[in-house]
Amino acid sequence: MVTVRHAPASAGEVRRRLGADLADAGLPASVVGDATLIVSELVGNSVRYARPLAGGVLEVTWSVRPDCVLLTVSDGGGPSVPRRHAAGPEDIRGRGLAIVAALARDWGVRTHPNGSGPVSTVWVELPV
Ligand SMILES: Nc1ncnc2c1ncn2[C@@H]1O[C@H](COP(=O)(O)OP(=O)(O)O)[C@@H](O)[C@H]1O
Ligand SMILES: [Mg+2]
């Protein structure tokens, strides 16, 4: 698990760490590229739309399974919920989760309290 600040610069930090780890694990470059794209989008959304977890942080996990990579990004929830929008051709926003959904085998949101408040986790299964 990687704990990062609830700040825009964290998207790049997580992208680099995830990319290095998945490349070390021997995954194809296309999977590494898709995974790092997804994680930067999810961290960006958590920074923009959600509160941090206690301590002003976000938590990111990944695990390499035989047939997929499971990615999770947890934040403290917010006024909205992560939901794919139907972006039109002219829309400059509302594409991130549509891209995630297109790349993922499955994805979803899980909310669950921990000791210090609400936790909202977006999980994504990326096929390998
Ligand atoms: N971590 C999150 N917490 C709360 N709401 C979220 C989160 N991620 C996404 N959302 C909601 O889902 C919508 C769609 O996200 P996305 O497809 O990434 O589009 P965009 O980031 O361009 O608005 C956001 O506009 C926001 O309302
Ligand atoms: Mg987004």
PDB file of C-alpha atoms and ligand atoms in Angstrom:
ATOM      1  CA  MET A   1       0.000   0.000   0.000  1.00  0.00           C
ATOM      2  CA  VAL A   2       1.182   3.491  -0.842  1.00  0.00           C
ATOM      3  CA  THR A   3       0.015   6.463   1.215  1.00  0.00           C
ATOM      4  CA  VAL A   4       0.273   9.847  -0.505  1.00  0.00           C
ATOM      5  CA  ARG A   5      -0.800  13.388   0.219  1.00  0.00           C
ATOM      6  CA  HIS A   6      -4.225  14.545  -0.953  1.00  0.00           C
ATOM      7  CA  ALA A   7      -2.571  16.847  -3.497  1.00  0.00           C
ATOM      8  CA  PRO A   8      -2.311  17.023  -7.296  1.00  0.00           C
ATOM      9  CA  ALA A   9       1.380  16.111  -7.321  1.00  0.00           C
ATOM     10  CA  SER A  10       0.478  12.725  -5.863  1.00  0.00           C
ATOM     11  CA  ALA A  11      -0.907  11.514  -9.194  1.00  0.00           C
ATOM     12  CA  GLY A  12       2.552  11.625 -10.738  1.00  0.00           C
ATOM     13  CA  GLU A  13       4.205  10.100  -7.692  1.00  0.00           C
ATOM     14  CA  VAL A  14       1.817   7.136  -7.681  1.00  0.00           C
ATOM     15  CA  ARG A  15       2.123   6.738 -11.443  1.00  0.00           C
ATOM     16  CA  ARG A  16       5.902   6.447 -11.213  1.00  0.00           C
ATOM     17  CA  ARG A  17       5.855   4.011  -8.313  1.00  0.00           C
ATOM     18  CA  LEU A  18       3.175   1.801  -9.837  1.00  0.00           C
ATOM     19  CA  GLY A  19       4.824   1.856 -13.251  1.00  0.00           C
ATOM     20  CA  ALA A  20       8.208   0.844 -11.858  1.00  0.00           C
ATOM     21  CA  ASP A  21       6.693  -1.933  -9.758  1.00  0.00           C
ATOM     22  CA  LEU A  22       4.600  -3.438 -12.555  1.00  0.00           C
ATOM     23  CA  ALA A  23       7.513  -3.249 -14.993  1.00  0.00           C
ATOM     24  CA  ASP A  24       9.700  -5.036 -12.417  1.00  0.00           C
ATOM     25  CA  ALA A  25       6.995  -7.687 -12.145  1.00  0.00           C
ATOM     26  CA  GLY A  26       7.445  -8.322 -15.869  1.00  0.00           C
ATOM     27  CA  LEU A  27       4.056  -7.133 -17.072  1.00  0.00           C
ATOM     28  CA  PRO A  28       3.700  -6.065 -20.719  1.00  0.00           C
ATOM     29  CA  ALA A  29       4.276  -2.373 -21.422  1.00  0.00           C
ATOM     30  CA  SER A  30       0.680  -1.996 -22.607  1.00  0.00           C
ATOM     31  CA  VAL A  31      -0.649  -3.181 -19.246  1.00  0.00           C
ATOM     32  CA  VAL A  32       1.792  -0.943 -17.361  1.00  0.00           C
ATOM     33  CA  GLY A  33       0.637   2.003 -19.486  1.00  0.00           C
ATOM     34  CA  ASP A  34      -3.052   1.298 -18.914  1.00  0.00           C
ATOM     35  CA  ALA A  35      -2.545   0.811 -15.170  1.00  0.00           C
ATOM     36  CA  THR A  36      -0.643   4.069 -14.756  1.00  0.00           C
ATOM     37  CA  LEU A  37      -3.266   5.942 -16.800  1.00  0.00           C
ATOM     38  CA  ILE A  38      -6.047   4.536 -14.611  1.00  0.00           C
ATOM     39  CA  VAL A  39      -4.307   5.272 -11.328  1.00  0.00           C
ATOM     40  CA  SER A  40      -3.530   8.873 -12.261  1.00  0.00           C
ATOM     41  CA  GLU A  41      -7.135   9.431 -13.242  1.00  0.00           C
ATOM     42  CA  LEU A  42      -8.414   7.955  -9.972  1.00  0.00           C
ATOM     43  CA  VAL A  43      -5.968   9.881  -7.791  1.00  0.00           C
ATOM     44  CA  GLY A  44      -6.809  13.067  -9.712  1.00  0.00           C
ATOM     45  CA  ASN A  45     -10.504  12.478  -9.042  1.00  0.00           C
ATOM     46  CA  SER A  46      -9.905  11.861  -5.332  1.00  0.00           C
ATOM     47  CA  VAL A  47      -7.967  15.124  -5.079  1.00  0.00           C
ATOM     48  CA  ARG A  48     -10.585  17.071  -7.026  1.00  0.00           C
ATOM     49  CA  TYR A  49     -13.846  15.608  -5.735  1.00  0.00           C
ATOM     50  CA  ALA A  50     -13.273  13.916  -2.391  1.00  0.00           C
ATOM     51  CA  ARG A  51     -12.029  14.618   1.081  1.00  0.00           C
ATOM     52  CA  PRO A  52      -8.789  13.042   2.242  1.00  0.00           C
ATOM     53  CA  LEU A  53      -8.566  10.187   4.673  1.00  0.00           C
ATOM     54  CA  ALA A  54      -7.565  11.068   8.222  1.00  0.00           C
ATOM     55  CA  GLY A  55      -4.151  12.707   8.145  1.00  0.00           C
ATOM     56  CA  GLY A  56      -4.752  14.412   4.812  1.00  0.00           C
ATOM     57  CA  VAL A  57      -3.841  11.378   2.715  1.00  0.00           C
ATOM     58  CA  LEU A  58      -5.037   8.941   0.058  1.00  0.00           C
ATOM     59  CA  GLU A  59      -4.240   5.245   0.001  1.00  0.00           C
ATOM     60  CA  VAL A  60      -3.396   3.376  -3.183  1.00  0.00           C
ATOM     61  CA  THR A  61      -2.921  -0.374  -3.519  1.00  0.00           C
ATOM     62  CA  TRP A  62      -2.174  -2.745  -6.344  1.00  0.00           C
ATOM     63  CA  SER A  63      -1.774  -6.473  -6.579  1.00  0.00           C
ATOM     64  CA  VAL A  64      -0.715  -8.581  -9.505  1.00  0.00           C
ATOM     65  CA  ARG A  65      -2.981 -11.613  -9.958  1.00  0.00           C
ATOM     66  CA  PRO A  66      -2.529 -14.434 -12.455  1.00  0.00           C
ATOM     67  CA  ASP A  67      -4.915 -12.837 -14.941  1.00  0.00           C
ATOM     68  CA  CYS A  68      -5.362  -9.244 -13.795  1.00  0.00           C
ATOM     69  CA  VAL A  69      -3.980  -6.312 -11.849  1.00  0.00           C
ATOM     70  CA  LEU A  70      -6.254  -5.114  -9.062  1.00  0.00           C
ATOM     71  CA  LEU A  71      -5.885  -1.379  -8.348  1.00  0.00           C
ATOM     72  CA  THR A  72      -7.594   0.521  -5.523  1.00  0.00           C
ATOM     73  CA  VAL A  73      -7.634   4.195  -4.570  1.00  0.00           C
ATOM     74  CA  SER A  74      -9.240   5.167  -1.261  1.00  0.00           C
ATOM     75  CA  ASP A  75     -10.335   8.632  -0.171  1.00  0.00           C
ATOM     76  CA  GLY A  76     -12.631  10.050   2.475  1.00  0.00           C
ATOM     77  CA  GLY A  77     -15.658  10.399   0.201  1.00  0.00           C
ATOM     78  CA  GLY A  78     -17.273  13.619  -0.916  1.00  0.00           C
ATOM     79  CA  PRO A  79     -20.507  15.272  -1.954  1.00  0.00           C
ATOM     80  CA  SER A  80     -20.558  13.241  -5.190  1.00  0.00           C
ATOM     81  CA  VAL A  81     -19.857   9.585  -5.897  1.00  0.00           C
ATOM     82  CA  PRO A  82     -17.573   8.243  -8.638  1.00  0.00           C
ATOM     83  CA  ARG A  83     -19.899   7.733 -11.570  1.00  0.00           C
ATOM     84  CA  ARG A  84     -19.278   7.412 -15.261  1.00  0.00           C
ATOM     85  CA  HIS A  85     -20.828  10.244 -17.203  1.00  0.00           C
ATOM     86  CA  ALA A  86     -21.913  10.120 -20.831  1.00  0.00           C
ATOM     87  CA  ALA A  87     -19.593  12.799 -22.219  1.00  0.00           C
ATOM     88  CA  GLY A  88     -20.548  14.320 -25.555  1.00  0.00           C
ATOM     89  CA  PRO A  89     -18.018  15.084 -28.292  1.00  0.00           C
ATOM     90  CA  GLU A  90     -17.635  18.695 -27.129  1.00  0.00           C
ATOM     91  CA  ASP A  91     -17.293  17.942 -23.424  1.00  0.00           C
ATOM     92  CA  ILE A  92     -13.859  18.483 -21.965  1.00  0.00           C
ATOM     93  CA  ARG A  93     -14.735  16.834 -18.655  1.00  0.00           C
ATOM     94  CA  GLY A  94     -16.428  13.614 -17.674  1.00  0.00           C
ATOM     95  CA  ARG A  95     -14.231  11.230 -19.628  1.00  0.00           C
ATOM     96  CA  GLY A  96     -11.955   9.820 -16.946  1.00  0.00           C
ATOM     97  CA  LEU A  97     -14.162   7.069 -15.588  1.00  0.00           C
ATOM     98  CA  ALA A  98     -15.429   6.282 -19.097  1.00  0.00           C
ATOM     99  CA  ILE A  99     -11.815   5.555 -20.050  1.00  0.00           C
ATOM    100  CA  VAL A 100     -11.315   3.517 -16.874  1.00  0.00           C
ATOM    101  CA  ALA A 101     -14.460   1.506 -17.636  1.00  0.00           C
ATOM    102  CA  ALA A 102     -13.330   0.884 -21.209  1.00  0.00           C
ATOM    103  CA  LEU A 103      -9.937  -0.462 -20.090  1.00  0.00           C
ATOM    104  CA  ALA A 104     -11.130  -2.413 -17.066  1.00  0.00           C
ATOM    105  CA  ARG A 105     -12.537  -5.911 -16.908  1.00  0.00           C
ATOM    106  CA  ASP A 106     -14.634  -4.683 -14.000  1.00  0.00           C
ATOM    107  CA  TRP A 107     -14.621  -1.742 -11.620  1.00  0.00           C
ATOM    108  CA  GLY A 108     -16.693  -0.371  -8.795  1.00  0.00           C
ATOM    109  CA  VAL A 109     -16.928   1.684  -5.646  1.00  0.00           C
ATOM    110  CA  ARG A 110     -17.020   0.381  -2.081  1.00  0.00           C
ATOM    111  CA  THR A 111     -17.778   2.598   0.903  1.00  0.00           C
ATOM    112  CA  HIS A 112     -16.980   1.461   4.397  1.00  0.00           C
ATOM    113  CA  PRO A 113     -16.215   3.311   7.608  1.00  0.00           C
ATOM    114  CA  ASN A 114     -12.905   2.814   9.317  1.00  0.00           C
ATOM    115  CA  GLY A 115     -12.028   3.969  12.836  1.00  0.00           C
ATOM    116  CA  SER A 116     -11.637   7.608  11.860  1.00  0.00           C
ATOM    117  CA  GLY A 117     -14.417   8.252   9.345  1.00  0.00           C
ATOM    118  CA  PRO A 118     -15.868   7.243   5.996  1.00  0.00           C
ATOM    119  CA  VAL A 119     -13.712   5.572   3.383  1.00  0.00           C
ATOM    120  CA  SER A 120     -14.615   5.414  -0.295  1.00  0.00           C
ATOM    121  CA  THR A 121     -12.607   3.020  -2.432  1.00  0.00           C
ATOM    122  CA  VAL A 122     -12.638   2.810  -6.216  1.00  0.00           C
ATOM    123  CA  TRP A 123     -11.360  -0.607  -7.364  1.00  0.00           C
ATOM    124  CA  VAL A 124     -10.413  -1.592 -10.881  1.00  0.00           C
ATOM    125  CA  GLU A 125      -9.554  -5.000 -12.341  1.00  0.00           C
ATOM    126  CA  LEU A 126      -7.310  -4.565 -15.338  1.00  0.00           C
ATOM    127  CA  PRO A 127      -6.969  -7.746 -17.412  1.00  0.00           C
ATOM    128  CA  VAL A 128      -3.457  -9.026 -18.167  1.00  0.00           C
TER     129      VAL A 128
HETATM  130  N1  LIG B   1     -13.220   9.992  -5.851  1.00  0.00           N
HETATM  131  C1  LIG B   1     -14.401  10.588  -6.133  1.00  0.00           C
HETATM  132  N2  LIG B   1     -15.192  11.019  -5.131  1.00  0.00           N
HETATM  133  C2  LIG B   1     -16.369  11.611  -5.395  1.00  0.00           C
HETATM  134  N3  LIG B   1     -16.865  11.814  -6.636  1.00  0.00           N
HETATM  135  C3  LIG B   1     -16.121  11.398  -7.684  1.00  0.00           C
HETATM  136  C4  LIG B   1     -14.850  10.774  -7.493  1.00  0.00           C
HETATM  137  N4  LIG B   1     -14.343  10.458  -8.709  1.00  0.00           N
HETATM  138  C5  LIG B   1     -15.258  10.878  -9.607  1.00  0.00           C
HETATM  139  N5  LIG B   1     -16.324  11.442  -9.010  1.00  0.00           N
HETATM  140  C6  LIG B   1     -17.536  11.958  -9.682  1.00  0.00           C
HETATM  141  O1  LIG B   1     -17.673  11.275 -10.909  1.00  0.00           O
HETATM  142  C7  LIG B   1     -17.678  12.216 -11.987  1.00  0.00           C
HETATM  143  C8  LIG B   1     -17.041  11.632 -13.209  1.00  0.00           C
HETATM  144  O2  LIG B   1     -15.613  11.521 -13.066  1.00  0.00           O
HETATM  145  P1  LIG B   1     -14.703  11.525 -14.356  1.00  0.00           P
HETATM  146  O3  LIG B   1     -15.289  10.592 -15.362  1.00  0.00           O
HETATM  147  O4  LIG B   1     -13.305  11.299 -13.926  1.00  0.00           O
HETATM  148  O5  LIG B   1     -14.890  12.997 -14.954  1.00  0.00           O
HETATM  149  P2  LIG B   1     -14.242  14.413 -14.527  1.00  0.00           P
HETATM  150  O6  LIG B   1     -13.118  14.134 -13.552  1.00  0.00           O
HETATM  151  O7  LIG B   1     -13.752  15.003 -15.795  1.00  0.00           O
HETATM  152  O8  LIG B   1     -15.375  15.184 -13.907  1.00  0.00           O
HETATM  153  C9  LIG B   1     -17.013  13.461 -11.435  1.00  0.00           C
HETATM  154  O9  LIG B   1     -17.419  14.625 -12.130  1.00  0.00           O
HETATM  155  C10 LIG B   1     -17.454  13.442  -9.990  1.00  0.00           C
HETATM  156  O10 LIG B   1     -18.749  13.989  -9.856  1.00  0.00           O
HETATM  157 MG    MG B   2     -11.720  12.645 -13.687  1.00  0.00          MG
END
